Short mmCIF file of C-alpha atoms in Angstrom, two decimals:
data_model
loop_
_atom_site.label_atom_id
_atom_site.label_comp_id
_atom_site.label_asym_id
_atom_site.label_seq_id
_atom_site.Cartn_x
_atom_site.Cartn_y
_atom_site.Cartn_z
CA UNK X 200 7.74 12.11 -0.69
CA UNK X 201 8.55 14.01 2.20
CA UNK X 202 7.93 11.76 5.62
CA UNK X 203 8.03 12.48 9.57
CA UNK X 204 11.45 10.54 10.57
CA UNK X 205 12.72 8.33 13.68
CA UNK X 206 16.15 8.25 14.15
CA UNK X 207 18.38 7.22 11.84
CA UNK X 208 16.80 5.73 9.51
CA UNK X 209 16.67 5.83 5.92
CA UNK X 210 13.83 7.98 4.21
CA UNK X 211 11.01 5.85 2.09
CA UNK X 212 11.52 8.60 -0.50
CA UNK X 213 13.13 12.43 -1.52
CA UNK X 214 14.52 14.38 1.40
CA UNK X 215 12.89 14.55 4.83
CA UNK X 216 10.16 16.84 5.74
CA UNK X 217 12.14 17.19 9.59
CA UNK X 218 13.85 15.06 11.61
CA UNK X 219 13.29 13.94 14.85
CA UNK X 220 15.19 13.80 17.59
CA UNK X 221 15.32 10.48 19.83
CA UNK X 222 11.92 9.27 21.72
CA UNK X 223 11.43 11.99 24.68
CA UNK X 224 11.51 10.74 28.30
CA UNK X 225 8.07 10.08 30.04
CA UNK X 226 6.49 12.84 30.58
CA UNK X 227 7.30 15.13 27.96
CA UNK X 228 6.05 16.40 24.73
CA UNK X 229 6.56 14.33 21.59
CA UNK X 230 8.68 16.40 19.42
CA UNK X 231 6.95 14.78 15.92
CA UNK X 232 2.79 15.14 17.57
CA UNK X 233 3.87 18.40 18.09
CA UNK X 234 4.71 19.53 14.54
CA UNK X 235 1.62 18.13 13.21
CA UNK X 236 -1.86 20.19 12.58
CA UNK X 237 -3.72 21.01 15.42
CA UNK X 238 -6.83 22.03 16.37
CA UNK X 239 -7.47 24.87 19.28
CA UNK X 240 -5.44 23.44 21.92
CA UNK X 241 -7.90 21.73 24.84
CA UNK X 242 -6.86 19.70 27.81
CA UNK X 243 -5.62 15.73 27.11
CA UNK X 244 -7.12 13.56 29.27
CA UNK X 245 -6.11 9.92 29.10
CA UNK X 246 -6.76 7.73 25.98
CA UNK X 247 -7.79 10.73 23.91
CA UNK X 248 -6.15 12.25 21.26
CA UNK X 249 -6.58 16.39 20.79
CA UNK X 250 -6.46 16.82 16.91
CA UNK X 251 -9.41 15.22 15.34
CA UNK X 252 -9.31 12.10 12.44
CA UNK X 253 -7.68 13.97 9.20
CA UNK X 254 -9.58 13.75 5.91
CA UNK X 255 -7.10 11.17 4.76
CA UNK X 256 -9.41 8.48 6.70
CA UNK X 257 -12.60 9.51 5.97
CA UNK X 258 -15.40 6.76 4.65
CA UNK X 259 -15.02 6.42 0.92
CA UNK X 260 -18.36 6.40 -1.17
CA UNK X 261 -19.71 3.78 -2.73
CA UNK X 262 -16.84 3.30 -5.77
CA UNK X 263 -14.22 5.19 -4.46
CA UNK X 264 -11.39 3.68 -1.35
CA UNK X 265 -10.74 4.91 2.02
CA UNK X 266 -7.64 6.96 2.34
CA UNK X 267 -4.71 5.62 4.34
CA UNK X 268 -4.34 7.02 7.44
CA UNK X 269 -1.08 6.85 9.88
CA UNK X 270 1.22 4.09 8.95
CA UNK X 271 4.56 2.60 10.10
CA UNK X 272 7.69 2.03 8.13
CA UNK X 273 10.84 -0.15 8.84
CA UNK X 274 13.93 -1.78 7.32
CA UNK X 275 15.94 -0.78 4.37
CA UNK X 276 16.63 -4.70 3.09
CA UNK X 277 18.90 -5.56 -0.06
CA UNK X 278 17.89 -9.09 0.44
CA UNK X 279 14.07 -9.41 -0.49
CA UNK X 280 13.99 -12.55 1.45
CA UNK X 281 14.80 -10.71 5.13
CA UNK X 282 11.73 -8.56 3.89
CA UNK X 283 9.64 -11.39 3.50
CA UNK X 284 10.20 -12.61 6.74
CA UNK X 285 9.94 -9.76 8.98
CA UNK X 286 6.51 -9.06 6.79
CA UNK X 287 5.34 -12.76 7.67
CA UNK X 288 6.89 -12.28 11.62
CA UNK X 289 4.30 -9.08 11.98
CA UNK X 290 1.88 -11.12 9.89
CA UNK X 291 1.39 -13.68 12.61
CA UNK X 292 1.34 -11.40 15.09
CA UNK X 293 -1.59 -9.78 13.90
CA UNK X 294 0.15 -6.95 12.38
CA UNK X 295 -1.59 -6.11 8.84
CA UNK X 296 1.82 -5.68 7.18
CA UNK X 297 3.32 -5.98 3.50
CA UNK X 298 6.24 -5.00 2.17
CA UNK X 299 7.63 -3.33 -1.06
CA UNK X 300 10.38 -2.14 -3.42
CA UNK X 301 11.40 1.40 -2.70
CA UNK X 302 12.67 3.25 -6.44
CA UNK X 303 16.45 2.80 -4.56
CA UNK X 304 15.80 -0.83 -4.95
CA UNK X 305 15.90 -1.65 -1.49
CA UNK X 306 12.91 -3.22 0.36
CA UNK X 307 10.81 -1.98 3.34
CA UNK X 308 8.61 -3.04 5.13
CA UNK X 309 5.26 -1.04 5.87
CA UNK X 310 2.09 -2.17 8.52
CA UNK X 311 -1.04 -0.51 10.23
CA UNK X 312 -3.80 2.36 8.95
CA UNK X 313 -4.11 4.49 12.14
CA UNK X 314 -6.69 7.92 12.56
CA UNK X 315 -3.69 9.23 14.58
CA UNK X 316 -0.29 9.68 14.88
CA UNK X 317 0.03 8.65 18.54
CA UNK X 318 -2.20 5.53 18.03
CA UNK X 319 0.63 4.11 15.09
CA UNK X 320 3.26 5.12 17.51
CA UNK X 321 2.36 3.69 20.12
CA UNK X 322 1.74 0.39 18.29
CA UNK X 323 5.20 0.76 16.19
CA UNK X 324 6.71 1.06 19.97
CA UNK X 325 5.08 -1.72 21.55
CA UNK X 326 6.51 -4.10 18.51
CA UNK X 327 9.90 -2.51 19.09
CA UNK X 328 10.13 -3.56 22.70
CA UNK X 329 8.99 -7.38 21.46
CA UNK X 330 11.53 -7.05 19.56
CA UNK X 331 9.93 -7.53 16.53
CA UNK X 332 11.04 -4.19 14.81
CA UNK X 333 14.00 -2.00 15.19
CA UNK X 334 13.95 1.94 13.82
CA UNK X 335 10.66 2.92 12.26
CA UNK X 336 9.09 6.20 11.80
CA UNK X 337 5.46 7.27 11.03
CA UNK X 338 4.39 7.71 7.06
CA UNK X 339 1.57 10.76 7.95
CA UNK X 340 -1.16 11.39 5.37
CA UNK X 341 -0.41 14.13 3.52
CA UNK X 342 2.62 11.97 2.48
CA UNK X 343 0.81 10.00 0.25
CA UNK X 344 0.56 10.99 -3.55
CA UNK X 345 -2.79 10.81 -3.69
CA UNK X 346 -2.67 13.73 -0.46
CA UNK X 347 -0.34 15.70 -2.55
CA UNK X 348 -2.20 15.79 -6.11
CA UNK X 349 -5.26 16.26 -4.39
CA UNK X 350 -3.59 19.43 -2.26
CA UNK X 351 -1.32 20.42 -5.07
CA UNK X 352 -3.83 19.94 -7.87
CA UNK X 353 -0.13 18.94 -10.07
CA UNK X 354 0.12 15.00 -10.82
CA UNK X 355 -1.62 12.00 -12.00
CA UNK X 356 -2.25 10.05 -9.74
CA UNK X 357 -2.98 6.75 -12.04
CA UNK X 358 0.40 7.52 -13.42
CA UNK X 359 2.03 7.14 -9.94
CA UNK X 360 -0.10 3.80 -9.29
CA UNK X 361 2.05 2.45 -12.52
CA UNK X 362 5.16 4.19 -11.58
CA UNK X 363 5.03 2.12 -8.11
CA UNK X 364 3.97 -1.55 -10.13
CA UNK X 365 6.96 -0.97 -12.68
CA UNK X 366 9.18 -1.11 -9.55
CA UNK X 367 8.39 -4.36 -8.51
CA UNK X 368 8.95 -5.86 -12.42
CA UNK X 369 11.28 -8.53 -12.53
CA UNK X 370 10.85 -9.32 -8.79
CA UNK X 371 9.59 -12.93 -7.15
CA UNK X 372 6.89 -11.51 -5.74
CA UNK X 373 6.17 -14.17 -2.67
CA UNK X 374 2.59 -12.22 -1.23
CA UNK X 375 1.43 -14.10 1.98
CA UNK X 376 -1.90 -12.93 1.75
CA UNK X 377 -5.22 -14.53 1.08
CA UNK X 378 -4.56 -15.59 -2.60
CA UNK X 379 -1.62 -17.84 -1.53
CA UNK X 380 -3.71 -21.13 -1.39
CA UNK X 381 -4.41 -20.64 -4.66
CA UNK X 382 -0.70 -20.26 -5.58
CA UNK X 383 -1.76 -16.26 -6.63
CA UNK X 384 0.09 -13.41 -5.66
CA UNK X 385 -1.45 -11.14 -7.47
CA UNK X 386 -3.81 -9.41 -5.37
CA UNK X 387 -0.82 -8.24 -2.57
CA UNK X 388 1.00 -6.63 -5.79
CA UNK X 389 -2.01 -4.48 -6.64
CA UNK X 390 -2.73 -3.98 -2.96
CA UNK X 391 0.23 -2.64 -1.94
CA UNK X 392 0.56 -0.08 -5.24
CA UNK X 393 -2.67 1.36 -4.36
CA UNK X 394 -1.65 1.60 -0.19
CA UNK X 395 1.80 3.36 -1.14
CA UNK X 396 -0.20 5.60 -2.73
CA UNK X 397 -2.61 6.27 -0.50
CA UNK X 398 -5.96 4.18 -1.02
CA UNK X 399 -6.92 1.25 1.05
CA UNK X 400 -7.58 -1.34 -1.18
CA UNK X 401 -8.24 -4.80 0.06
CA UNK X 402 -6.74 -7.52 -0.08
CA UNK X 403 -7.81 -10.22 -2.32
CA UNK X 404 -8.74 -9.93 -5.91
CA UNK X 405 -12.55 -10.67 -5.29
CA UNK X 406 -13.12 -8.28 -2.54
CA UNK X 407 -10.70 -5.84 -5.22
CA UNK X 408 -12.95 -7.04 -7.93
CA UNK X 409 -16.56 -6.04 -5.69
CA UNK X 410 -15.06 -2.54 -4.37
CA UNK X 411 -14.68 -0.65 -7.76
CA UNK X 412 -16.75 0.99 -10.87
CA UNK X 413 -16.89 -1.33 -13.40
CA UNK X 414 -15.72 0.30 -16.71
CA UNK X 415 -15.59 -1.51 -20.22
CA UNK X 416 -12.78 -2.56 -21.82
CA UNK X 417 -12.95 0.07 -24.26
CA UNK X 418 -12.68 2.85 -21.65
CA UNK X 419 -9.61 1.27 -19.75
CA UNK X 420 -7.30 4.21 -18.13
CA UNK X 421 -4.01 3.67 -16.61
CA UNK X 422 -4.33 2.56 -12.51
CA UNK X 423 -7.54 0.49 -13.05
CA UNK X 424 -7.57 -3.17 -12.08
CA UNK X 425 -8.22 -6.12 -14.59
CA UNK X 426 -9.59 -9.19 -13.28
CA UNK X 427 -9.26 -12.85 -14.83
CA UNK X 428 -11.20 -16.43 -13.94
CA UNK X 429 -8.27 -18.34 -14.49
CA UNK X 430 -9.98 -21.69 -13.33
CA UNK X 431 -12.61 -20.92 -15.82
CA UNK X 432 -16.19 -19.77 -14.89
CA UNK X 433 -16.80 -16.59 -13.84
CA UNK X 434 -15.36 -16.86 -10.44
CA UNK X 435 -11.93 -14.12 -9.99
CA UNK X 436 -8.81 -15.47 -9.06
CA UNK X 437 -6.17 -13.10 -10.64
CA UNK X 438 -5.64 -9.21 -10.99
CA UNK X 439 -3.35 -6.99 -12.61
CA UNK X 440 -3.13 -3.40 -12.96
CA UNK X 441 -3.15 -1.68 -16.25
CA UNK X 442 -0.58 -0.13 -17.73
CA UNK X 443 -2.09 1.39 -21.20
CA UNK X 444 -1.42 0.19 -24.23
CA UNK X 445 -3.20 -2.99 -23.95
CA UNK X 446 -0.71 -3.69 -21.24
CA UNK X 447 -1.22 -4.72 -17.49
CA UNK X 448 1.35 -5.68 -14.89
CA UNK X 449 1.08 -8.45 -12.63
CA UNK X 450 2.09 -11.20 -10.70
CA UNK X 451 1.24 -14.36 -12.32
CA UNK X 452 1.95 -17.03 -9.39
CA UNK X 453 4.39 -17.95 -6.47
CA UNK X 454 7.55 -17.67 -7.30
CA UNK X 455 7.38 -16.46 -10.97
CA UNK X 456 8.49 -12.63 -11.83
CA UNK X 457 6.27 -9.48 -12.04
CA UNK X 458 5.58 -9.03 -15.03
CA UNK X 459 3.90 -6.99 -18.57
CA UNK X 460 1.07 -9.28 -19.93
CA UNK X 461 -1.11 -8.09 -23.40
CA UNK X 462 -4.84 -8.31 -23.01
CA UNK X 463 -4.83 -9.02 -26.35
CA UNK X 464 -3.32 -12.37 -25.75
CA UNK X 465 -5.44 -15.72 -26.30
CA UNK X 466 -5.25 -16.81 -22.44
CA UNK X 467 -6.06 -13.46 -20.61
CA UNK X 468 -8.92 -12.51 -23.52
CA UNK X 469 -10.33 -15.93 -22.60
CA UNK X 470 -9.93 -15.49 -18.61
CA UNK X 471 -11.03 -11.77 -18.93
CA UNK X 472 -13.95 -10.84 -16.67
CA UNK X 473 -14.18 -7.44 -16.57
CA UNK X 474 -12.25 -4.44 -14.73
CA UNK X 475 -12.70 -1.69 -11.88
CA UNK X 476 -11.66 1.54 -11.54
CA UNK X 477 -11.40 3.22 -7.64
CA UNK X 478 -10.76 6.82 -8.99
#
């Protein structure tokens, strides 16, 4: 994945599409703005923003997610937990962060869904001067892999959404989002395999669970969630995200390991309630 860099730090993925030179001095042009798409050049005045909202963000239809837009990107952690807490820092700021594990097998940290470039710069600034962040740079739309198949017309996109789960196996996945009460992670692990990949999906399993197709188990492709009452009822608490095979991955509760799980066995095929595909 080719990605706009800040200084000196380490790319999210493959080699850098160009790097940037340090933040220039007030009053001149941002080097990174200005090697983006434009549209016929017009006078800035202040607060506006001259290229107009890319595709990437465009309203999704009825069973199908928004695109992610402009995002930020910081750390390079070897220690999950200094990921965790930098993700729950920005968390309490406001800041609708989550973090991951990159294919190196370090973790990083990624937060915000901007129509522009400037407007997650300036933000990813404004947390650096708090203090709150250090390096960053700006993860641009056509970055994503769901950009790039859909440009390229090459790739599978649900294959990617695996790809990126099967990186987190074998990890304590602590998610702080809205699941937590319910001891859940989860819905973060599916979240943030569809974000890196460039689809907003929210963030708990029953908003996950009302924002898709429903498709029958029968007609299960890889990259579609499968959703579980695992208090009984009909009322979802857990997702996963299939993997083929009869297989989906998932994080089964605080502190416990991602995970393979069989639909086949007695517990899920008892807590199964049905499953949604976004694609």
């Amino acid at each position: 994945m080719s990605l706009v860099l800040l200084p000196g730090l380490l790319s999210c993925a493959g080699q850098p599409r160009t790097a940037a030179p340090a933040p220039p001095p007030a009053g001149q042009v941002d080097p990174i703005a200005a090697l983006l798409p434009r549209t016929t050049p017009a006078p800035m005045t202040p607060g506006t923003d001259p290229r107009p909202a890319p595709t990437a963000t465009a309203k999704p239809s009825r069973h199908h997610l928004e695109r992610m837009g402009f995002s930020t990107q910081v750390g390079a952690f070897s220690n999950l937990d200094n990921a965790v807490r930098l993700e729950r820092a920005l968390d309490a700021k406001g800041i609708d962060a989550y973090y991951f594990r990159h294919e190196s097998g370090l973790y990083k940290v990624r937060f915000g869904n901007h129509k522009s470039y400037r407007a997650a710069r300036k933000e990813a600034e404004t947390l650096r001067r708090l203090g709150l962040i250090g390096r960053f740079f700006i993860v641009i739309p056509e970055d994503y892999a769901a950009a790039r198949i859909r440009r390229s017309g090459k790739g599978n996109l649900r294959n990617e959404l695996v790809r990126t789960a099967r990186r987190f196996l074998g990890v304590p996945y602590r998610w702080g989002g809205e699941d937590r009460k319910r001891g859940f992670d989860c819905s973060g692990l599916t979240m943030v395999c569809y974000r890196l990949n460039g689809l907003n999906l929210p963030r708990n399993s029953r908003m996950q669970y009302r924002a898709g197709r429903a498709v029958g188990r029968r007609q299960l492709h890889k990259g579609d969630l499968v959703f579980f009452a695992t208090h009984g009822g009909k009322r979802v608490t857990h997702v996963g995200i299939y993997a083929g095979g009869d297989k989906f991955i998932h994080a089964p509760r605080t502190g416990k390991t991602v995970r393979y799980a069989s639909l086949s066995n007695a517990y899920w095929r008892k807590a199964y309630v049905g499953a949604r595909s976004y694609l």
